[in-house]
Amino acid sequence: MSHLRDRDYGTPASGLSQLVNLEIDGFRVTVPEGTSVMRAAAGIGIEIPKLCASDSLDPFGSCRLCVVQIEGGRGYPASCTTPVYEGMKVCTQNDKLAQIRRGVMELYISDHPLDCLTCSANGNCELQDMAGAVGLREVRYGYDGENHLRAEKDESNPYFTFEPSKCIVCSRCVRACEEIQGTFALTLDGRGFDSKVSPSQMEAFMDSECVSCGACVQACPTATLMEKSVIERGQPEHSVITTCAYCGVGCSFKAEMKGSEVVRMVPNKDGHANHGHSCVKGRFAFGYATHPDRITKPMIRSSLHESWREVSWEEAVHYAALEFKRIQGKYGRYSVGGITSSRCTNEETYLVQKLVRAAFGNNNVDTCARVCHSPTGYGLKRTFGESSGTQTFDSVMKADVILVIGANPTDGHPVFASFMKKRLRQGAKLIVADPRAIDLVQSPHVKADYHLKLRPGTNVALINAIAHVVAMEGLIDEAFVQSRCDVASFNKWREFIQQDRNSPESSERLTGVPAELVRGAARLYATGGNAAIYYGLGVTEHSQGSTMVIGIANLAMATGNIGRDGVGVNPLRGQNNVQGSCDMGSFPHEFPGYRHVSDFDTRALFETAWGVTLEAEPGLRIPNMFAAALDGSFKGLYVEGEDIAQSDPDTQHVLAALRSMECVVVQDLFLNETAKFAHVFLPGSSFLEKNGTFTNAERRISPVRKVMAPLGGYEDWEITQMLANALGYPMNYSHPSEIMDEISRLTPQFKGVSYEKLDRLGSIQWPCDEKTPEGTPIMHTDRFVRGNGFFMMTEYVPTQERTSSRFPLILTTGRILSQYNVGAQTRRTRNSEWHPEDRLEIHPHDAEVRGVGDGDWVGIKSRSGETVLRAVISERVQPGVVYTTFHFPESGANVITTDNSDWATNCPEYKVTAVQVTRVSAPSEWQRSYRAFTEQQLSLLEQTGAGAGAG
Ligand code: SF4
Ligand code: SF4
Ligand code: SF4
Ligand code: FES
């Protein structure tokens, strides 16, 4: 057996608590009731041969290799499907059993190519292992009869092959697709000898429902389903456990390596966030890390129209430091700042904010969470006392009612979506509040009980209407409210929410959702048992994003759905380390641990630790930095890992701000959109090239481990350290663990966190301190972090972004499974085969009145700008609403979005833009100028010979 393969107990753990005593091969065993004989035997080191069984899947009992004898029982039952019972006596090995197993294996092998030596699975093949385990030495049947050896190979999937001649029809792949992934893309057609596995209706994988999660490849005991990277590079020889750098699920992976080359990423069975599952991004889309577009040499230039000059690290860092000092000398201390990214580790973001506060001497540090989940921080902190999600992902398995608001988990948080779908298949009820019919509304074996198809921008009216029903129909959990919440604030809220203007009937004309549906959904949420809310950027990226988060918190508190398994308020964070970058004090008003910069004691703590005097006034938020740049008072910016030129709203405004600065320092992997406006480029390192930690959406801190040397020579934290030193502020860390030690010394929520503990436990959910040394899976269990839960008013205020005869449609945006955020990583992988461009979804009615056909180019014009995309006619969107993704810079989705933002946090209102759509035949003016500028920047880059590609 391969030394890299995880131990497999054959069947899942039973989960029951009652214990049963039995004897296996003369050894006494005690296991929980419901355990299979196979698993009980594995527990004492007896490995019964098996092929169709796996502890990730329900037992199936098809291969008959695992037969055993039970004293007093008849025949030879399969140990994987036979549960233990008190007093059972099992024999796993005797001549008869050996003979049966050899017979079974002989039949398998007689229809299997004997190309073991050249097979890609050689050395890591369960069939090969089992042939050895059962002592098969010869095969009596020749290949002359009917067989499957010439079955055609399917190589359509970019990442794995399907070679049916090697299939033993064990059905592990089919079951993995159903039970783990929940996509039901594979079928087992036919019976007996004729049975075969196929994607959907005998389609190629690429044409089928398959979402390329890799669960079937992982489950396959032969080389039938095999990663192309393994076929090309051979079996890996060592592995390192690390964490996916894509979404906020934070899946744990084993990077399986050959030397310093990643052969494949295998989801870690012991991963606490993903339990061995993955999606196409984390599993397969890691090739960007070694893409030729990577820039690995530092570069400088004095103007955007000059070609880049490759320089040494010393020169680049020295130049950047001198420029920042020059700018501060000329324009003042507040004229420079830094932006951190949720793609970076905790340690990196901590260091950037430390550099800004201690070396720049101001609080001008912000992070990309500004443009996604800052309202979550505000809303949950004010109501619960802690600005984070309340649950573990596993908690969903105890939910009876799941309310998904403004999130698209199957695309944005795929592994968590698989858990959620599993719970829904077990019978949990589902309410989806979304303007668009996301996949969850109806997919195989999942159907939403309510789809509240609201008009974009009316979230608060909807949540108020739901709460109104709860309050008016006596569905408040009075005992919870009285014992756990601030009663005065509750009474005020109750009075407010009961007002007629918040009734479903009154809000129907705003939201477009029929009152009866709202009433039904509210009753279900309040009375259906454990009710859990999951929400995403469809909640936060609005002018009332913070109000909506508060509305959600109010609803959960009013119904007592906080503080235990199966309930809670769960923001689904978009990027891998959104939670962490917020925790680490990346905001201009907060130190690490969400403590305001004006707080004297906190400032004194950091001043002592860092040996500097710190600023007591909050610094500039990202949009304020842009405004100040255009005013001429903000001239220098250090951006680590974030592509503000693509991801921030109102692109033309952002670009004008960037152009007006005198020194933009970009630390990144590629010449991204922002780097085209940079004067200093510092080559960053990918997640494979560094040590650190990410914190996922469930507050889980997980290790990121270096599997190869940084291509540019340094990990990102080292670059920040060099820059701080060059600025005259000494930093002397020799490893990120020392940075974490400092974080834990200075941040109450991280008090008990250390690399040693992370290595020991695998991951830790903060808060972690003396009282909770192993972390906190569920928050607010006995009391809210702030003491009593606090209710706040949530008056609905319509967005200023109105439709009109000039702009009659509402544009809303979202994500797609195969691409990630600005796409800089996924566009450099074969994931683009699924989604090669952003398109505009438009309802057939709106398309028809505009004469737009499927695939036509359409101009999308807003009050901010205009871009051109291809149209997809789709009933997923409602009439009056159009939708697009934003993964490609040339799409210019943010050229159209406005600078409207959340009243409390400035989070941009990405989700509501009034637009007009018309059929066109040429790119927009912005797109033409974008192309010209990109070509110019690429040719300036080429002149240095530094790298090939843009953004
Ligand atoms: S890759 Fe995932 S979705 Fe595709 S067939 Fe396999 S298990 Fe199903
Ligand atoms: S493809 Fe692999 S997992 Fe699926 S039935 Fe064939 S051998 Fe089993
Ligand atoms: S679900 Fe998210 S964290 Fe997990 S593999 Fe996919 S992108 Fe990575
Ligand atoms: S492993 Fe038990 S029947 Fe296949």
mmCIF file of N, CA, C and O in Angstrom, residues 232-259:
data_model
loop_
_atom_site.group_PDB
_atom_site.id
_atom_site.type_symbol
_atom_site.label_atom_id
_atom_site.label_comp_id
_atom_site.label_asym_id
_atom_site.label_seq_id
_atom_site.Cartn_x
_atom_site.Cartn_y
_atom_site.Cartn_z
ATOM 1 N N GLU A 232 1.183 12.233 -15.794
ATOM 2 C CA GLU A 232 2.330 12.910 -16.413
ATOM 3 C C GLU A 232 3.590 12.826 -15.552
ATOM 4 O O GLU A 232 4.682 12.622 -16.067
ATOM 5 N N ARG A 233 3.419 12.982 -14.241
ATOM 6 C CA ARG A 233 4.619 13.133 -13.398
ATOM 7 C C ARG A 233 4.970 11.897 -12.588
ATOM 8 O O ARG A 233 6.029 11.830 -11.971
ATOM 9 N N GLY A 234 4.074 10.932 -12.525
ATOM 10 C CA GLY A 234 4.340 9.733 -11.723
ATOM 11 C C GLY A 234 3.841 9.904 -10.299
ATOM 12 O O GLY A 234 3.448 10.996 -9.888
ATOM 13 N N GLN A 235 3.862 8.811 -9.555
ATOM 14 C CA GLN A 235 3.345 8.838 -8.186
ATOM 15 C C GLN A 235 4.198 9.746 -7.295
ATOM 16 O O GLN A 235 5.419 9.760 -7.403
ATOM 17 N N PRO A 236 3.536 10.501 -6.409
ATOM 18 C CA PRO A 236 4.285 11.382 -5.498
ATOM 19 C C PRO A 236 5.088 10.579 -4.479
ATOM 20 O O PRO A 236 4.809 9.396 -4.264
ATOM 21 N N GLU A 237 6.072 11.231 -3.843
ATOM 22 C CA GLU A 237 6.862 10.482 -2.872
ATOM 23 C C GLU A 237 6.802 11.038 -1.451
ATOM 24 O O GLU A 237 7.174 10.379 -0.527
ATOM 25 N N HIS A 238 6.353 12.264 -1.270
ATOM 26 C CA HIS A 238 6.112 12.718 0.097
ATOM 27 C C HIS A 238 4.972 13.723 0.074
ATOM 28 O O HIS A 238 4.555 14.172 -0.994
ATOM 29 N N SER A 239 4.452 14.033 1.268
ATOM 30 C CA SER A 239 3.325 14.972 1.282
ATOM 31 C C SER A 239 3.455 15.937 2.459
ATOM 32 O O SER A 239 4.111 15.642 3.461
ATOM 33 N N VAL A 240 2.825 17.098 2.291
ATOM 34 C CA VAL A 240 2.837 18.139 3.325
ATOM 35 C C VAL A 240 1.401 18.620 3.503
ATOM 36 O O VAL A 240 0.704 18.877 2.523
ATOM 37 N N ILE A 241 0.963 18.725 4.748
ATOM 38 C CA ILE A 241 -0.407 19.192 4.982
ATOM 39 C C ILE A 241 -0.438 20.718 4.985
ATOM 40 O O ILE A 241 0.357 21.371 5.647
ATOM 41 N N THR A 242 -1.362 21.262 4.193
ATOM 42 C CA THR A 242 -1.496 22.711 4.122
ATOM 43 C C THR A 242 -2.958 23.072 3.901
ATOM 44 O O THR A 242 -3.830 22.200 3.959
ATOM 45 N N THR A 243 -3.237 24.342 3.656
ATOM 46 C CA THR A 243 -4.629 24.792 3.555
ATOM 47 C C THR A 243 -4.860 25.470 2.213
ATOM 48 O O THR A 243 -4.002 26.235 1.754
ATOM 49 N N CYS A 244 -5.998 25.195 1.620
ATOM 50 C CA CYS A 244 -6.341 25.773 0.321
ATOM 51 C C CYS A 244 -6.320 27.297 0.395
ATOM 52 O O CYS A 244 -6.752 27.884 1.378
ATOM 53 N N ALA A 245 -5.823 27.904 -0.681
ATOM 54 C CA ALA A 245 -5.714 29.370 -0.681
ATOM 55 C C ALA A 245 -6.852 30.029 -1.450
ATOM 56 O O ALA A 245 -6.773 31.196 -1.782
ATOM 57 N N TYR A 246 -7.911 29.290 -1.738
ATOM 58 C CA TYR A 246 -9.018 29.917 -2.466
ATOM 59 C C TYR A 246 -10.106 30.427 -1.515
ATOM 60 O O TYR A 246 -9.978 31.488 -0.974
ATOM 61 N N CYS A 247 -11.135 29.662 -1.253
ATOM 62 C CA CYS A 247 -12.297 30.295 -0.611
ATOM 63 C C CYS A 247 -12.297 30.167 0.914
ATOM 64 O O CYS A 247 -11.458 29.503 1.506
ATOM 65 N N GLY A 248 -13.295 30.787 1.518
ATOM 66 C CA GLY A 248 -13.393 30.843 2.969
ATOM 67 C C GLY A 248 -13.769 29.539 3.649
ATOM 68 O O GLY A 248 -13.924 29.500 4.875
ATOM 69 N N VAL A 249 -13.929 28.450 2.875
ATOM 70 C CA VAL A 249 -14.156 27.155 3.532
ATOM 71 C C VAL A 249 -12.857 26.706 4.205
ATOM 72 O O VAL A 249 -12.871 26.134 5.283
ATOM 73 N N GLY A 250 -11.732 26.982 3.555
ATOM 74 C CA GLY A 250 -10.449 26.663 4.180
ATOM 75 C C GLY A 250 -10.161 25.182 4.245
ATOM 76 O O GLY A 250 -9.775 24.644 5.295
ATOM 77 N N CYS A 251 -10.331 24.489 3.129
ATOM 78 C CA CYS A 251 -10.123 23.037 3.118
ATOM 79 C C CYS A 251 -8.664 22.690 3.389
ATOM 80 O O CYS A 251 -7.750 23.347 2.883
ATOM 81 N N SER A 252 -8.486 21.623 4.142
ATOM 82 C CA SER A 252 -7.147 21.119 4.419
ATOM 83 C C SER A 252 -6.763 20.145 3.306
ATOM 84 O O SER A 252 -7.574 19.320 2.883
ATOM 85 N N PHE A 253 -5.525 20.256 2.846
ATOM 86 C CA PHE A 253 -5.049 19.398 1.752
ATOM 87 C C PHE A 253 -3.715 18.783 2.095
ATOM 88 O O PHE A 253 -2.941 19.358 2.869
ATOM 89 N N LYS A 254 -3.470 17.630 1.473
ATOM 90 C CA LYS A 254 -2.116 17.113 1.480
ATOM 91 C C LYS A 254 -1.526 17.475 0.125
ATOM 92 O O LYS A 254 -2.051 17.035 -0.914
ATOM 93 N N ALA A 255 -0.505 18.306 0.130
ATOM 94 C CA ALA A 255 0.204 18.576 -1.125
ATOM 95 C C ALA A 255 1.110 17.382 -1.341
ATOM 96 O O ALA A 255 2.052 17.163 -0.579
ATOM 97 N N GLU A 256 0.791 16.566 -2.337
ATOM 98 C CA GLU A 256 1.618 15.373 -2.592
ATOM 99 C C GLU A 256 2.696 15.745 -3.599
ATOM 100 O O GLU A 256 2.410 16.253 -4.688
ATOM 101 N N MET A 257 3.913 15.486 -3.219
ATOM 102 C CA MET A 257 5.070 16.072 -3.890
ATOM 103 C C MET A 257 6.004 15.033 -4.485
ATOM 104 O O MET A 257 6.079 13.903 -4.014
ATOM 105 N N LYS A 258 6.737 15.491 -5.446
ATOM 106 C CA LYS A 258 7.915 14.778 -5.948
ATOM 107 C C LYS A 258 9.016 15.812 -5.898
ATOM 108 O O LYS A 258 8.954 16.797 -6.639
ATOM 109 N N GLY A 259 9.931 15.683 -5.006
ATOM 110 C CA GLY A 259 10.905 16.763 -4.810
ATOM 111 C C GLY A 259 10.167 18.026 -4.435
ATOM 112 O O GLY A 259 9.346 18.047 -3.523
#
